[in-house]
CSV table of C-alpha atoms and ligand atoms in Angstrom, one decimal:
chain,number,residue,atom,x,y,z
A,1,MET,CA,-6.5,-18.5,20.6
A,2,ASN,CA,-10.1,-17.6,21.1
A,3,ILE,CA,-12.0,-15.2,18.9
A,4,ASN,CA,-15.5,-14.1,20.8
A,5,THR,CA,-17.4,-13.4,17.5
A,6,SER,CA,-20.9,-12.0,17.0
A,7,LYS,CA,-22.3,-12.4,13.8
A,8,VAL,CA,-24.7,-10.2,11.7
A,9,ALA,CA,-28.6,-11.6,11.4
A,10,VAL,CA,-28.2,-10.7,7.5
A,11,SER,CA,-25.3,-10.6,5.3
A,12,ARG,CA,-25.1,-7.3,3.2
A,13,SER,CA,-23.0,-8.8,0.5
A,14,GLN,CA,-25.9,-9.9,-2.1
A,15,GLU,CA,-26.3,-6.2,-2.3
A,16,VAL,CA,-22.8,-5.6,-3.4
A,17,ASN,CA,-21.8,-5.8,-7.3
A,18,ALA,CA,-17.9,-5.4,-6.8
A,19,SER,CA,-17.3,-4.5,-10.8
A,20,ASN,CA,-18.9,-1.1,-10.5
A,21,ILE,CA,-18.0,-0.2,-6.9
A,22,GLN,CA,-16.4,2.9,-5.6
A,23,PHE,CA,-13.1,2.2,-3.8
A,24,GLY,CA,-13.5,2.5,0.2
A,25,LYS,CA,-17.1,3.3,0.6
A,26,THR,CA,-18.7,-0.4,1.4
A,27,TYR,CA,-17.5,-2.5,4.6
A,28,SER,CA,-18.1,-6.1,4.8
A,29,ASP,CA,-20.2,-7.2,7.6
A,30,HIS,CA,-17.8,-7.6,10.3
A,31,MET,CA,-14.9,-6.0,11.9
A,32,LEU,CA,-12.0,-7.1,14.2
A,33,ILE,CA,-11.1,-5.6,17.2
A,34,ALA,CA,-8.3,-6.1,20.0
A,35,ASP,CA,-7.1,-3.7,22.6
A,36,CYS,CA,-4.1,-3.7,24.2
A,37,ILE,CA,-4.2,-2.4,27.9
A,38,ASN,CA,-1.1,-1.3,29.7
A,39,GLY,CA,0.8,-3.7,27.6
A,40,VAL,CA,-1.1,-6.8,27.5
A,41,TRP,CA,-3.2,-7.7,24.4
A,42,GLN,CA,-6.9,-8.8,25.5
A,43,GLU,CA,-8.7,-11.4,23.4
A,44,PRO,CA,-9.9,-10.1,20.0
A,45,GLN,CA,-13.2,-9.9,19.1
A,46,ILE,CA,-15.0,-10.1,16.1
A,47,LEU,CA,-18.2,-8.1,15.4
A,48,PRO,CA,-20.6,-6.5,13.0
A,49,TYR,CA,-19.0,-3.5,11.0
A,50,GLY,CA,-20.1,-0.2,12.8
A,51,ASP,CA,-19.4,2.8,14.8
A,52,ILE,CA,-16.8,2.9,17.7
A,53,SER,CA,-17.2,5.6,20.5
A,54,MET,CA,-14.4,7.2,22.4
A,55,SER,CA,-13.4,10.0,24.5
A,56,PRO,CA,-12.7,13.5,22.8
A,57,ALA,CA,-9.7,13.0,24.7
A,58,THR,CA,-8.5,10.2,23.0
A,59,THR,CA,-4.6,10.5,22.3
A,60,PHE,CA,-4.1,9.5,18.6
A,61,ILE,CA,-6.8,12.1,17.7
A,62,HIS,CA,-4.7,15.0,19.0
A,63,TYR,CA,-1.0,13.5,18.8
A,64,GLY,CA,-1.4,11.0,15.7
A,65,GLN,CA,-0.1,7.7,17.4
A,66,SER,CA,-1.9,6.1,14.6
A,67,ILE,CA,-0.6,3.5,12.0
A,68,PHE,CA,-2.1,1.1,9.1
A,69,GLU,CA,-1.6,-1.3,6.3
A,70,GLY,CA,-3.2,-2.2,3.2
A,71,ILE,CA,-3.6,-5.8,2.0
A,72,LYS,CA,-5.4,-7.6,-0.8
A,73,ALA,CA,-7.6,-11.3,-0.7
A,74,TYR,CA,-8.4,-12.9,-4.0
A,75,LYS,CA,-10.8,-15.5,-5.2
A,76,ASN,CA,-9.3,-18.1,-7.6
A,77,GLU,CA,-11.2,-19.9,-10.5
A,78,GLU,CA,-11.7,-22.9,-7.7
A,79,GLY,CA,-13.4,-20.2,-5.8
A,80,GLU,CA,-10.3,-20.7,-2.9
A,81,ILE,CA,-9.7,-17.5,-0.9
A,82,HIS,CA,-5.9,-16.5,-0.7
A,83,ILE,CA,-4.2,-13.2,1.0
A,84,PHE,CA,-1.1,-11.5,-1.1
A,85,ARG,CA,1.5,-12.1,1.4
A,86,PRO,CA,0.3,-10.7,4.5
A,87,THR,CA,3.0,-11.9,6.9
A,88,ASP,CA,5.0,-9.2,5.1
A,89,ASN,CA,2.4,-6.8,6.0
A,90,TRP,CA,2.6,-7.7,9.7
A,91,LYS,CA,6.2,-7.8,9.9
A,92,ARG,CA,6.0,-4.2,8.4
A,93,PHE,CA,3.0,-3.1,10.7
A,94,ASN,CA,5.2,-3.9,13.7
A,95,ILE,CA,8.3,-1.8,12.2
A,96,SER,CA,5.7,0.9,12.1
A,97,ALA,CA,4.5,0.4,15.6
A,98,GLU,CA,7.9,0.6,16.8
A,99,ARG,CA,8.9,4.0,15.4
A,100,MET,CA,5.7,5.4,16.6
A,101,ALA,CA,6.2,4.2,20.0
A,102,MET,CA,3.5,1.6,19.8
A,103,PRO,CA,3.1,-1.9,21.0
A,104,HIS,CA,4.0,-5.1,18.2
A,105,VAL,CA,0.9,-6.8,17.3
A,106,PRO,CA,1.2,-10.3,18.0
A,107,GLU,CA,1.6,-12.7,15.2
A,108,GLU,CA,-1.6,-14.7,16.3
A,109,ILE,CA,-3.9,-11.7,16.7
A,110,PHE,CA,-2.8,-10.2,13.3
A,111,MET,CA,-2.7,-13.3,11.4
A,112,ASN,CA,-5.4,-15.5,12.8
A,113,GLY,CA,-7.3,-12.4,13.3
A,114,MET,CA,-7.5,-11.6,9.6
A,115,LYS,CA,-7.9,-15.0,8.8
A,116,GLU,CA,-10.9,-15.6,10.6
A,117,LEU,CA,-12.4,-12.4,9.8
A,118,ILE,CA,-12.0,-13.3,6.1
A,119,ALA,CA,-13.4,-16.6,6.2
A,120,LEU,CA,-16.4,-15.3,8.0
A,121,ASP,CA,-16.8,-12.5,5.0
A,122,LYS,CA,-15.8,-14.7,2.4
A,123,ASP,CA,-19.1,-13.9,0.4
A,124,TRP,CA,-17.3,-10.3,0.3
A,125,VAL,CA,-14.0,-11.3,-1.9
A,126,PRO,CA,-15.2,-10.8,-5.3
A,127,ASN,CA,-14.8,-13.5,-8.2
A,128,ILE,CA,-14.4,-11.1,-11.1
A,129,ASP,CA,-11.4,-10.6,-12.6
A,130,ASP,CA,-9.2,-7.8,-11.3
A,131,CYS,CA,-11.6,-7.2,-8.2
A,132,SER,CA,-10.1,-8.4,-4.7
A,133,LEU,CA,-11.2,-7.7,-0.9
A,134,TYR,CA,-8.9,-4.8,0.3
A,135,ILE,CA,-7.9,-5.5,4.1
A,136,ARG,CA,-7.4,-2.6,6.2
A,137,PRO,CA,-5.4,-3.6,9.5
A,138,PHE,CA,-4.9,-0.4,11.9
A,139,MET,CA,-3.9,0.5,15.1
A,140,PHE,CA,-4.4,3.6,17.3
A,141,ALA,CA,-3.4,5.2,21.1
A,142,THR,CA,-6.8,5.2,22.8
A,143,ASP,CA,-5.5,6.8,26.2
A,144,GLU,CA,-8.0,9.4,27.6
A,145,PHE,CA,-5.2,12.0,28.3
A,146,ILE,CA,-4.2,14.9,26.7
A,147,GLY,CA,-0.9,15.4,28.1
A,148,ILE,CA,1.7,14.7,25.6
A,149,LYS,CA,3.3,11.3,26.1
A,150,PRO,CA,3.4,8.0,24.7
A,151,ALA,CA,0.2,6.2,25.3
A,152,GLU,CA,-0.4,3.0,27.0
A,153,ASN,CA,-3.3,1.7,25.4
A,154,PHE,CA,-4.0,0.9,22.3
A,155,ARG,CA,-6.6,-0.5,19.8
A,156,PHE,CA,-5.9,-2.8,16.8
A,157,MET,CA,-8.8,-3.2,14.4
A,158,ILE,CA,-9.3,-5.2,10.8
A,159,ILE,CA,-12.1,-3.8,8.3
A,160,THR,CA,-12.2,-4.9,4.7
A,161,SER,CA,-14.0,-3.4,1.8
A,162,PRO,CA,-14.6,-5.1,-1.9
A,163,ALA,CA,-12.2,-3.6,-4.4
A,164,GLY,CA,-13.1,-3.0,-8.1
A,165,ALA,CA,-11.0,-3.4,-11.4
A,166,TYR,CA,-8.6,-0.1,-10.9
A,167,TYR,CA,-8.0,1.1,-14.3
A,168,ASN,CA,-4.8,2.4,-14.5
A,169,LYS,CA,-5.2,5.5,-16.8
A,170,PRO,CA,-1.3,6.5,-17.6
A,171,THR,CA,-0.7,9.4,-14.9
A,172,LYS,CA,0.6,12.8,-15.3
A,173,ILE,CA,3.1,13.3,-12.7
A,174,TYR,CA,4.6,16.7,-11.2
A,175,VAL,CA,8.3,16.4,-9.6
A,176,GLN,CA,8.0,18.1,-6.5
A,177,ASN,CA,10.7,20.5,-5.6
A,178,LYS,CA,9.2,22.7,-2.7
A,179,TYR,CA,7.8,20.4,-0.6
A,180,VAL,CA,9.0,17.1,1.4
A,181,ARG,CA,7.2,13.9,2.0
A,182,ALA,CA,10.1,12.2,4.0
A,183,PHE,CA,13.7,13.4,5.6
A,184,PRO,CA,16.3,10.9,6.9
A,185,GLY,CA,15.4,10.6,10.6
A,186,GLY,CA,11.7,10.9,10.2
A,187,ILE,CA,8.7,8.3,9.4
A,188,GLY,CA,8.9,8.0,5.5
A,189,TYR,CA,9.3,4.3,5.9
A,190,THR,CA,6.3,3.7,8.3
A,191,LYS,CA,2.7,3.5,7.5
A,192,ALA,CA,1.8,6.3,10.0
A,193,ALA,CA,-1.3,8.0,9.5
A,194,GLY,CA,0.3,11.7,9.7
A,195,ASN,CA,2.3,10.8,6.4
A,196,TYR,CA,-0.8,10.8,4.6
A,197,GLY,CA,-2.2,13.8,6.2
A,198,ALA,CA,1.0,15.9,5.4
A,199,CYS,CA,0.8,15.1,1.5
A,200,MET,CA,-2.9,16.4,1.0
A,201,LEU,CA,-2.1,19.9,0.6
A,202,PRO,CA,1.1,19.2,-2.1
A,203,THR,CA,-1.6,16.7,-4.0
A,204,MET,CA,-4.3,19.3,-4.0
A,205,GLU,CA,-1.9,22.0,-5.4
A,206,THR,CA,-0.6,19.5,-8.0
A,207,ARG,CA,-4.2,18.6,-9.0
A,208,LYS,CA,-4.9,22.0,-9.6
A,209,LEU,CA,-2.0,22.4,-11.9
A,210,GLY,CA,-3.3,19.3,-14.0
A,211,TYR,CA,-1.2,16.7,-12.5
A,212,ASP,CA,-2.4,13.2,-11.0
A,213,GLN,CA,0.3,12.8,-8.9
A,214,ILE,CA,3.8,13.9,-7.4
A,215,LEU,CA,7.2,12.2,-7.9
A,216,TRP,CA,8.6,13.4,-4.3
A,217,THR,CA,12.4,14.2,-4.0
A,218,ASP,CA,14.7,14.3,-1.2
A,219,GLY,CA,14.7,17.2,1.2
A,220,TYR,CA,18.3,18.5,0.6
A,221,ASP,CA,18.1,19.8,-2.8
A,222,HIS,CA,15.5,17.8,-4.5
A,223,LYS,CA,17.7,15.6,-6.8
A,224,PHE,CA,17.0,12.2,-5.6
A,225,VAL,CA,13.6,10.5,-6.4
A,226,GLN,CA,11.8,8.7,-3.7
A,227,GLU,CA,8.4,7.9,-4.4
A,228,ILE,CA,5.3,9.0,-6.5
A,229,GLY,CA,2.2,9.6,-4.5
A,230,THR,CA,2.2,7.0,-2.1
A,231,MET,CA,3.3,4.1,-4.5
A,232,ASN,CA,6.9,3.1,-5.0
A,233,VAL,CA,8.5,3.9,-8.3
A,234,PHE,CA,10.3,2.0,-11.0
A,235,PHE,CA,11.9,3.5,-14.3
A,236,VAL,CA,13.2,1.7,-17.3
A,237,LEU,CA,16.0,3.5,-18.5
A,238,GLY,CA,17.9,2.2,-21.6
A,239,ASP,CA,18.1,-1.8,-21.0
A,240,LYS,CA,18.6,-1.0,-16.9
A,241,ILE,CA,15.3,-1.2,-14.7
A,242,ILE,CA,16.4,1.0,-11.5
A,243,THR,CA,14.3,1.9,-8.3
A,244,PRO,CA,15.5,4.0,-5.3
A,245,ASP,CA,16.9,1.7,-2.6
A,246,LEU,CA,15.7,1.9,0.9
A,247,SER,CA,18.8,2.7,3.1
A,248,GLY,CA,17.8,6.4,3.7
A,249,GLY,CA,14.7,5.4,5.7
A,250,THR,CA,12.6,8.0,3.5
A,251,ILE,CA,11.0,5.4,1.4
A,252,LEU,CA,8.1,2.8,2.2
A,253,ALA,CA,9.3,-0.7,1.7
A,254,GLY,CA,6.6,-1.9,-0.5
A,255,VAL,CA,5.5,-5.5,-0.7
A,256,THR,CA,4.5,-4.9,-4.3
A,257,ARG,CA,7.9,-3.2,-4.8
A,258,ASP,CA,9.7,-6.4,-3.4
A,259,SER,CA,7.6,-8.8,-5.2
A,260,ALA,CA,8.5,-6.4,-8.7
A,261,ILE,CA,12.0,-7.1,-8.0
A,262,LYS,CA,12.0,-10.9,-7.5
A,263,LEU,CA,9.9,-11.4,-10.6
A,264,LEU,CA,11.9,-9.2,-12.9
A,265,ASN,CA,15.0,-10.6,-11.7
A,266,LYS,CA,13.8,-13.9,-12.1
A,267,LYS,CA,12.6,-13.1,-15.5
A,268,GLY,CA,16.2,-12.4,-16.3
A,269,TYR,CA,16.1,-8.7,-16.1
A,270,THR,CA,18.2,-6.8,-13.8
A,271,VAL,CA,16.7,-4.2,-11.3
A,272,GLU,CA,19.3,-2.0,-9.7
A,273,GLU,CA,18.3,-0.8,-6.2
A,274,ARG,CA,20.1,2.6,-5.7
A,275,PRO,CA,20.1,6.4,-5.4
A,276,LEU,CA,18.5,7.9,-8.7
A,277,THR,CA,18.5,11.6,-9.6
A,278,ILE,CA,16.0,13.4,-11.7
A,279,ASP,CA,19.0,14.5,-13.8
A,280,GLU,CA,19.8,10.8,-14.9
A,281,ILE,CA,16.2,10.5,-15.6
A,282,ARG,CA,16.1,13.6,-17.7
A,283,GLU,CA,19.3,12.7,-19.6
A,284,SER,CA,18.0,9.5,-20.4
A,285,PHE,CA,14.9,11.1,-21.7
A,286,TYR,CA,17.1,13.2,-24.1
A,287,LYS,CA,19.0,10.1,-25.3
A,288,GLY,CA,15.9,8.5,-26.0
A,289,GLU,CA,16.3,5.9,-23.3
A,290,LEU,CA,13.5,6.7,-20.9
A,291,LYS,CA,11.2,3.8,-21.9
A,292,GLU,CA,8.9,3.1,-19.1
A,293,ALA,CA,8.1,4.6,-15.5
A,294,PHE,CA,5.7,3.1,-13.2
A,295,GLY,CA,4.3,3.1,-9.7
A,296,THR,CA,3.7,-0.1,-7.3
A,297,GLY,CA,1.3,-0.4,-4.6
A,298,THR,CA,-1.4,-2.9,-3.4
A,299,ALA,CA,-4.3,-0.6,-4.3
A,300,ALA,CA,-3.1,0.3,-8.2
A,301,VAL,CA,-0.5,-3.0,-8.6
A,302,ILE,CA,1.1,-1.2,-11.3
A,303,ALA,CA,0.5,2.5,-12.3
A,304,PRO,CA,2.0,3.5,-15.6
A,305,ILE,CA,3.2,7.2,-16.2
A,306,SER,CA,2.8,9.2,-19.2
A,307,GLU,CA,4.3,12.3,-18.5
A,308,LEU,CA,6.7,13.8,-16.2
A,309,PHE,CA,6.9,17.5,-15.4
A,310,TYR,CA,10.2,18.8,-14.0
A,311,ASP,CA,11.6,22.3,-13.8
A,312,GLY,CA,9.4,24.0,-16.3
A,313,GLN,CA,9.7,21.1,-19.1
A,314,THR,CA,7.5,18.1,-19.8
A,315,MET,CA,8.9,14.8,-20.4
A,316,ASN,CA,6.6,12.3,-22.6
A,317,LEU,CA,6.7,8.4,-22.4
A,318,PRO,CA,6.0,6.3,-25.4
A,319,PRO,CA,2.2,4.9,-25.7
A,320,VAL,CA,1.7,2.0,-22.5
A,321,GLU,CA,0.8,-0.5,-25.1
A,322,GLU,CA,4.5,-0.8,-26.1
A,323,TRP,CA,5.9,-1.0,-22.7
A,324,GLU,CA,7.4,-4.7,-22.2
A,325,VAL,CA,8.8,-4.7,-18.6
A,326,SER,CA,5.5,-3.5,-16.7
A,327,ASN,CA,3.0,-5.1,-19.1
A,328,TRP,CA,4.4,-8.5,-18.3
A,329,LEU,CA,5.2,-8.1,-14.5
A,330,LYS,CA,1.3,-6.8,-14.4
A,331,LYS,CA,0.1,-10.1,-16.0
A,332,GLU,CA,2.6,-12.1,-13.9
A,333,LEU,CA,1.5,-10.5,-10.8
A,334,ALA,CA,-2.3,-11.2,-11.7
A,335,ASP,CA,-1.7,-15.0,-12.8
A,336,ILE,CA,-0.1,-15.7,-9.4
A,337,ARG,CA,-2.9,-14.0,-7.4
A,338,TYR,CA,-5.7,-15.4,-9.2
A,339,GLY,CA,-4.0,-18.9,-9.3
A,340,ARG,CA,-3.4,-19.1,-13.0
A,341,THR,CA,0.4,-19.7,-12.6
A,342,GLU,CA,2.5,-21.5,-10.2
A,343,ASP,CA,3.0,-19.8,-6.8
A,344,LYS,CA,6.7,-20.2,-6.6
A,345,TYR,CA,7.7,-18.1,-4.1
A,346,HIS,CA,4.5,-18.8,-1.9
A,347,TRP,CA,3.1,-15.5,-1.6
A,348,MET,CA,-0.4,-16.9,-1.5
A,349,TYR,CA,-1.6,-17.1,2.3
A,350,LYS,CA,-4.8,-19.6,1.9
A,351,VAL,CA,-7.8,-18.7,4.0
A,352,CYS,CA,-10.3,-21.4,2.8
B,401,PLP,C1,1.4,1.5,1.2
B,401,PLP,C2,2.5,2.3,0.5
B,401,PLP,C3,3.2,1.9,-0.7
B,401,PLP,C4,3.2,0.7,-1.1
B,401,PLP,O1,3.4,-0.4,-0.6
B,401,PLP,P1,2.7,-1.9,-1.0
B,401,PLP,O2,3.0,-2.8,-0.1
B,401,PLP,O3,3.1,-2.3,-2.2
B,401,PLP,O4,1.3,-1.9,-0.9
B,401,PLP,C5,4.3,2.8,-1.0
B,401,PLP,N1,4.4,4.0,-0.4
B,401,PLP,C6,3.7,4.2,0.4
B,401,PLP,C7,4.3,5.9,1.2
B,401,PLP,C8,2.9,3.6,1.0
B,401,PLP,O5,2.1,4.1,2.1
């Protein structure tokens, strides 16, 4: 595949210090663009990062045919750059695309395009522990048409942004029993833009009450737990590790979730993927068996929970320093990503 590349005259990478950067505000020198016109993918281009112009009638602005992914690239001690499990994100991107009546992005465009883009902007991948280059692939409908119908033209893009160390202050969680994030038959299992727009108001209200994130529950009677914020969730109850199963189509199949399950199982823990109710969590809490609770996702990796508020009651968790499962998991994932331990699962995709 030929990628037409137009490079910046002078890189801005030296101006950036990843250790004190605010996430999502600074973008690397280049971006990738590939258009799909009437079902035919055009040759991708790599261009200097910058504004794109479009008609005010562009369909995605009005009707939300828009999806994205989130991936990270890491620099190891030898200075090599690897991306964490990007093929899994490519597959998931196409699952989202299908649900939103959008075309599949060919592997060649998604994977080779990403590889070339990261190789070109390799100086943007921080070589500081806990830092990475965040990769944001996305696609939106570009028809200039405000009639409601599935679009015929789409644009796929990738932009990247250096990400500093994510300080995982333990979060206070509010168990949501009014709003719903996802319902069977809906789009909860996709990274569709509208999912996030719909969560802004509930999250704002939760913050006003003094909590950091929402634990989403099912839409029938708010009993079965789904996810926290935009992360998958794990609970350590007694000697069991439990995470909600994906069968209902209401939960995003996180790559970090899958990695956590595989690593924990290999370590000898048993991870149960099954329906889990807030009542079961509360009973465990009363028995003194609610040991750990954490979110998993590409941005925060492992986000510990310090308390859960449900139905007028606060459940406090033990201090994070005492947590055996998630502290081990966090270190193991970091060691794989920075090349400090053997990559037994071949998760690290080499760029250069
Ligand atoms: C992206 C996302 C996750 C985490 O997925 P990862 O692949 O681990 O980053 C979980 N839940 C939601 C709703 C998400 O959007």
